[in-house]
Coordinates of C-alpha atoms in Angstrom, one line a residue:
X1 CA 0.0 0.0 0.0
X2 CA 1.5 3.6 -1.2
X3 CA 1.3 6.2 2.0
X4 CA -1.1 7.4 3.6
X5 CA -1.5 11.1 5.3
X6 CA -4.4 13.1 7.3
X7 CA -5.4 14.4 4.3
X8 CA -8.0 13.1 1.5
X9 CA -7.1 9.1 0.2
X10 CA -7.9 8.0 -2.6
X11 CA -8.4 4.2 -3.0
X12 CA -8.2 1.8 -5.8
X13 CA -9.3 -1.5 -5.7
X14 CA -9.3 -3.9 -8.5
X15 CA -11.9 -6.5 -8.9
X16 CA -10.7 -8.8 -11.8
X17 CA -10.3 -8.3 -15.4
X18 CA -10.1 -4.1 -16.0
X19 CA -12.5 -3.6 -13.3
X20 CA -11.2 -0.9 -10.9
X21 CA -12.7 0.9 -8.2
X22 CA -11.1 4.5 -7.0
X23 CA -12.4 5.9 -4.3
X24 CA -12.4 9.4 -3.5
X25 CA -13.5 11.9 -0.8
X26 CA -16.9 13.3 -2.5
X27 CA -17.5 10.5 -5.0
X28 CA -16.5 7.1 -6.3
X29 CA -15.4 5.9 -10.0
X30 CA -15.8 2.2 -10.7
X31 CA -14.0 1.3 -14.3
X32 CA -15.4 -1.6 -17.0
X33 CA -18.1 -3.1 -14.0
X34 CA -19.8 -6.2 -14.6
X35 CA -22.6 -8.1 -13.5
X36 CA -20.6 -10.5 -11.0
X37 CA -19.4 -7.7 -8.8
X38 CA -22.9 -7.3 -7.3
X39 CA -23.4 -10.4 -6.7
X40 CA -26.6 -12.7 -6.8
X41 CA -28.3 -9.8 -4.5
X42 CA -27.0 -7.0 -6.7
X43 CA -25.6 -5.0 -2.9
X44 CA -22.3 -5.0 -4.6
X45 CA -19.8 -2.3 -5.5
X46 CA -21.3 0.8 -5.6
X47 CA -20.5 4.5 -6.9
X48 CA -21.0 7.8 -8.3
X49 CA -19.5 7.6 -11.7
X50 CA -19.3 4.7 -14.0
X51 CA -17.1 4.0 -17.2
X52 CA -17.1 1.8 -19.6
X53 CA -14.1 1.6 -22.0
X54 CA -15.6 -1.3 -24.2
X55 CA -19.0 -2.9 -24.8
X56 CA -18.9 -6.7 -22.8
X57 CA -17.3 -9.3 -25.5
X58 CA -19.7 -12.2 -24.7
X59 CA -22.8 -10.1 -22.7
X60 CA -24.5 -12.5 -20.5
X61 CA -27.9 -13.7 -20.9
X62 CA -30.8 -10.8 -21.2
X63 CA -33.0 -13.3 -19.2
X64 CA -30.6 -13.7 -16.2
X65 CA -28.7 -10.5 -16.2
X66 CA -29.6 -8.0 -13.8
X67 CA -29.3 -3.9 -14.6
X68 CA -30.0 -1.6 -17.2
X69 CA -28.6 -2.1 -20.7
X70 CA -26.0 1.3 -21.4
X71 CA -26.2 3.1 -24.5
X72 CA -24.3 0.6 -26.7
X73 CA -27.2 -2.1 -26.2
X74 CA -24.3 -4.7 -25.6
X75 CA -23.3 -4.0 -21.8
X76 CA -25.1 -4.7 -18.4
X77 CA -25.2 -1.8 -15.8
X78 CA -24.6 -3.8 -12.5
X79 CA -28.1 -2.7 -10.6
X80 CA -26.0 -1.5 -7.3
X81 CA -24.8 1.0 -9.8
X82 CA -28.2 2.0 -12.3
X83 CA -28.1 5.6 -10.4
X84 CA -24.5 6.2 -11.2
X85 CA -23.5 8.8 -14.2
X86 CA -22.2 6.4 -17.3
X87 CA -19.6 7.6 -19.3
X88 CA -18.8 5.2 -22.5
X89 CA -17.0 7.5 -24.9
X90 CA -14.6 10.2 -25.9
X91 CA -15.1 13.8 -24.2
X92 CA -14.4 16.0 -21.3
X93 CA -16.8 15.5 -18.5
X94 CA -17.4 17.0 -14.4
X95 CA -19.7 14.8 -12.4
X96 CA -19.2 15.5 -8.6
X97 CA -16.3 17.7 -8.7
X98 CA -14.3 15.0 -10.5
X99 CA -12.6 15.7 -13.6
X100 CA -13.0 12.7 -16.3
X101 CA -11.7 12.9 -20.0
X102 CA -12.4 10.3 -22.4
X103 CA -9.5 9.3 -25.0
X104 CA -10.7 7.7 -28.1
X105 CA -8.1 4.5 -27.9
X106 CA -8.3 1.2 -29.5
X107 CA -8.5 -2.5 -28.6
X108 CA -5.6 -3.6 -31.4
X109 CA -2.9 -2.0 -32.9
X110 CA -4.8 -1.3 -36.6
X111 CA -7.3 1.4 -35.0
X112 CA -9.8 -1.4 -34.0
X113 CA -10.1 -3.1 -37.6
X114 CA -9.3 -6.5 -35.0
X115 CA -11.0 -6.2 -32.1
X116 CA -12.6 -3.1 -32.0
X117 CA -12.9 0.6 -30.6
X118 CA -12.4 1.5 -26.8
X119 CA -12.5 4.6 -24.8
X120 CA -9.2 5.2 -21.9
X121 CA -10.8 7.5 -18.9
X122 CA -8.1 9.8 -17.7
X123 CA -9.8 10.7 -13.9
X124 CA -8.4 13.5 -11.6
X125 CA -10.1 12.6 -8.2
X126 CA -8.6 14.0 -5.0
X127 CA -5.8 15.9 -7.2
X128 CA -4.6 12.3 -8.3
X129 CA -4.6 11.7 -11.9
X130 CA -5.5 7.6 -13.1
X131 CA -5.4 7.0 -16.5
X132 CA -7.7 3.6 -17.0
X133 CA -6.7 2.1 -20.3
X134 CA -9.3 -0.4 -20.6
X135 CA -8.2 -3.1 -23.2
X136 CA -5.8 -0.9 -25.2
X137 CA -4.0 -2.9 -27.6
X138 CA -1.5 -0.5 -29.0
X139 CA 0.8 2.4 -28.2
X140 CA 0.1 5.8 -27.9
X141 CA 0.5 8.9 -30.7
X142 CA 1.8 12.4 -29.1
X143 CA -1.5 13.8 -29.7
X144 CA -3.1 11.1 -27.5
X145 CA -0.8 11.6 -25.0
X146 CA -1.2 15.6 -24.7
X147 CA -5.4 14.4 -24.8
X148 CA -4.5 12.2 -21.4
X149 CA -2.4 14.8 -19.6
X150 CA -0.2 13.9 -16.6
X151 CA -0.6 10.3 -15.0
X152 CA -0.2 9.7 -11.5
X153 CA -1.2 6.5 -11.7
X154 CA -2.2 3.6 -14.7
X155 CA -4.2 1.1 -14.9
X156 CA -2.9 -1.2 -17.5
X157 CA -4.2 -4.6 -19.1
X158 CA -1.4 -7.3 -18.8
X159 CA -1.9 -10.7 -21.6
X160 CA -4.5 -9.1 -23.7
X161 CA -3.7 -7.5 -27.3
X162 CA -1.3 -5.3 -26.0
X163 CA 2.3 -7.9 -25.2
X164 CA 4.2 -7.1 -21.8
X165 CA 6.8 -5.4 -23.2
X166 CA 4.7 -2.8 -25.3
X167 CA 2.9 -3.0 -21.8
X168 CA 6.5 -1.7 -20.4
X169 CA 6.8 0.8 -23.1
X170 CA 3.5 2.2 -22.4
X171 CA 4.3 3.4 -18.8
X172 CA 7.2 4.7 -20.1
X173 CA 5.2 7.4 -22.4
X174 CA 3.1 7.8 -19.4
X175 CA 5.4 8.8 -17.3
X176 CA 3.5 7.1 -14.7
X177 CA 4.5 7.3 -10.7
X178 CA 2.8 4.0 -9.5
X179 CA 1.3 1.5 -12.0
X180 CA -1.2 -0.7 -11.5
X181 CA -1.6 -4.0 -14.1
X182 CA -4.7 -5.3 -14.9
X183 CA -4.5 -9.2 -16.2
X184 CA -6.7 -10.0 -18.5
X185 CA -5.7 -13.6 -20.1
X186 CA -8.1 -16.0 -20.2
X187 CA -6.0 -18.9 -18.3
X188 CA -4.4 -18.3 -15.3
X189 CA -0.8 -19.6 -16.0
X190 CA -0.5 -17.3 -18.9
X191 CA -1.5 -14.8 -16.9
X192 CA 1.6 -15.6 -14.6
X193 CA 4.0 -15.4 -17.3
X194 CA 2.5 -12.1 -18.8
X195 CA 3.0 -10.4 -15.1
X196 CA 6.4 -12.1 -15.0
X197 CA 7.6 -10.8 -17.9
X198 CA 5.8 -7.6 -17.1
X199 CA 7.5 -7.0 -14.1
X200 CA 10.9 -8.0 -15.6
X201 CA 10.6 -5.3 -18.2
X202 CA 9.7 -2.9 -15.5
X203 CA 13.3 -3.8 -13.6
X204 CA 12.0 -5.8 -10.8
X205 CA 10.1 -8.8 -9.4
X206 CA 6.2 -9.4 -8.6
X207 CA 6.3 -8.6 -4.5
X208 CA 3.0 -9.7 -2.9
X209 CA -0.5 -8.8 -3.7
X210 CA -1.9 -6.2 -1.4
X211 CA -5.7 -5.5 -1.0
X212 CA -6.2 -2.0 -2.4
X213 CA -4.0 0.9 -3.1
X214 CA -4.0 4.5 -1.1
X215 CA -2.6 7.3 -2.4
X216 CA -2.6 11.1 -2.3
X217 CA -0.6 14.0 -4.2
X218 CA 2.0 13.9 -1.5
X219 CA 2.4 10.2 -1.1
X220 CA 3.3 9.6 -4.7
X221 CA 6.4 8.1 -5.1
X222 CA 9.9 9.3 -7.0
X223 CA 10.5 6.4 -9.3
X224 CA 7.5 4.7 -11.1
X225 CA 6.7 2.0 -8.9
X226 CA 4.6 -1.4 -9.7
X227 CA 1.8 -2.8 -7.2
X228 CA 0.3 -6.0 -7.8
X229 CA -3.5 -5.9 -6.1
X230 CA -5.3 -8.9 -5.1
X231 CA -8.9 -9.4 -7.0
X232 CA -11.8 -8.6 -5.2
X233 CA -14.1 -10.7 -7.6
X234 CA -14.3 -12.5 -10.7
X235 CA -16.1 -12.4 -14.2

């Protein structure tokens, strides 16, 4: 866990896949929710704002999924969440003081002619900056970049499209202080060897999963810095 201090904390929590919860002082963010994270009882996560950087890949059934559809017609809006302000695409939004701009990214690296369009959410909550990358599948273009502004922290997918090392590469044009992978391979053991090469690429070795992440402005640290966090739920 990255310092704490008297001051506001913001916490991020990552439930499996690119699901991320950050928790701030006036309102709460949950990142790419889905069904499972409520629970058969949908008294799940809960929050303020909700973003979704990609429509679901295999949406579960109409008949047993529970929540509103979003705009796309293809994703499930957890019900703990159907009160919460969705954001799915590009633009510069304010929902309860917290600053959220939406970076037309892809999913592969041929501008989504793969595996489709997707949507990174840069979020400034508690003066800490998270860039949530979603599925992203390619490095970024100057232009994108300057669109994303500074990064505190990143939430990046580890064993999708996007290889560990281009993985690597991407914090690098960051300029991230702490970074937060997000596995998303289909079979555990893959995922092992994604985050192992990961972290090799990064200089260093997985350390042990911690439960969530707190961090303010002041806590951040000098050199980027890797934490692996423990999933709080599966999809």
């Amino acid at each position: 866990m990255v310092g704490m201090s008297e001051s506001a904390v913001m916490e991020l929590t990552w439930y499996g896949w690119t699901c991320i919860r950050l928790r701030g002082r006036d309102a709460v963010v949950v990142a790419d929710p889905y069904p499972a994270v409520v629970g058969p009882t949908g008294r799940g996560v809960t929050g303020e704002v909700v973003t979704f950087s990609h429509p679901d890949d295999a949406p579960p059934s109409r008949s047993r999924a529970k929540g509103r559809l979003s705009r796309d017609g293809q994703t499930v809006l957890p019900t703990s969440l159907e009160a919460a302000f969705v954001l799915d695409g590009p633009g510069e939004y304010e929902v309860r003081d917290v600053l959220v701009t939406g970076v037309r990214t892809y999913r592969d690296d041929a501008k989504g002619a793969v595996r489709g369009r997707q949507t990174a959410f840069a979020v400034e909550l508690d003066g800490v900056h998270t860039i949530h990358l979603g599925d992203i599948g390619h490095l970024l273009t100057e232009e994108k970049l300057g669109d994303i502004g500074p990064v505190d922290v990143a939430c990046v997918p580890i064993g999708g499209a996007l290889s560990a090392t281009h993985a690597a590469e991407l914090v690098t044009q960051l300029d991230a202080r702490i970074v937060v992978p997000m596995p998303v391979c289909e079979d555990e053991a893959a995922c092992q060897d994604a985050l192992a090469t990961f972290f090799h690429e990064m200089g260093g070795v997985a350390g042990p999963a911690v439960a969530k992440l707190a961090v303010t402005p002041t806590s951040l640290p000098s050199e980027t810095t890797t934490v692996l966090l423990e999933a709080r739920g599966r999809p």
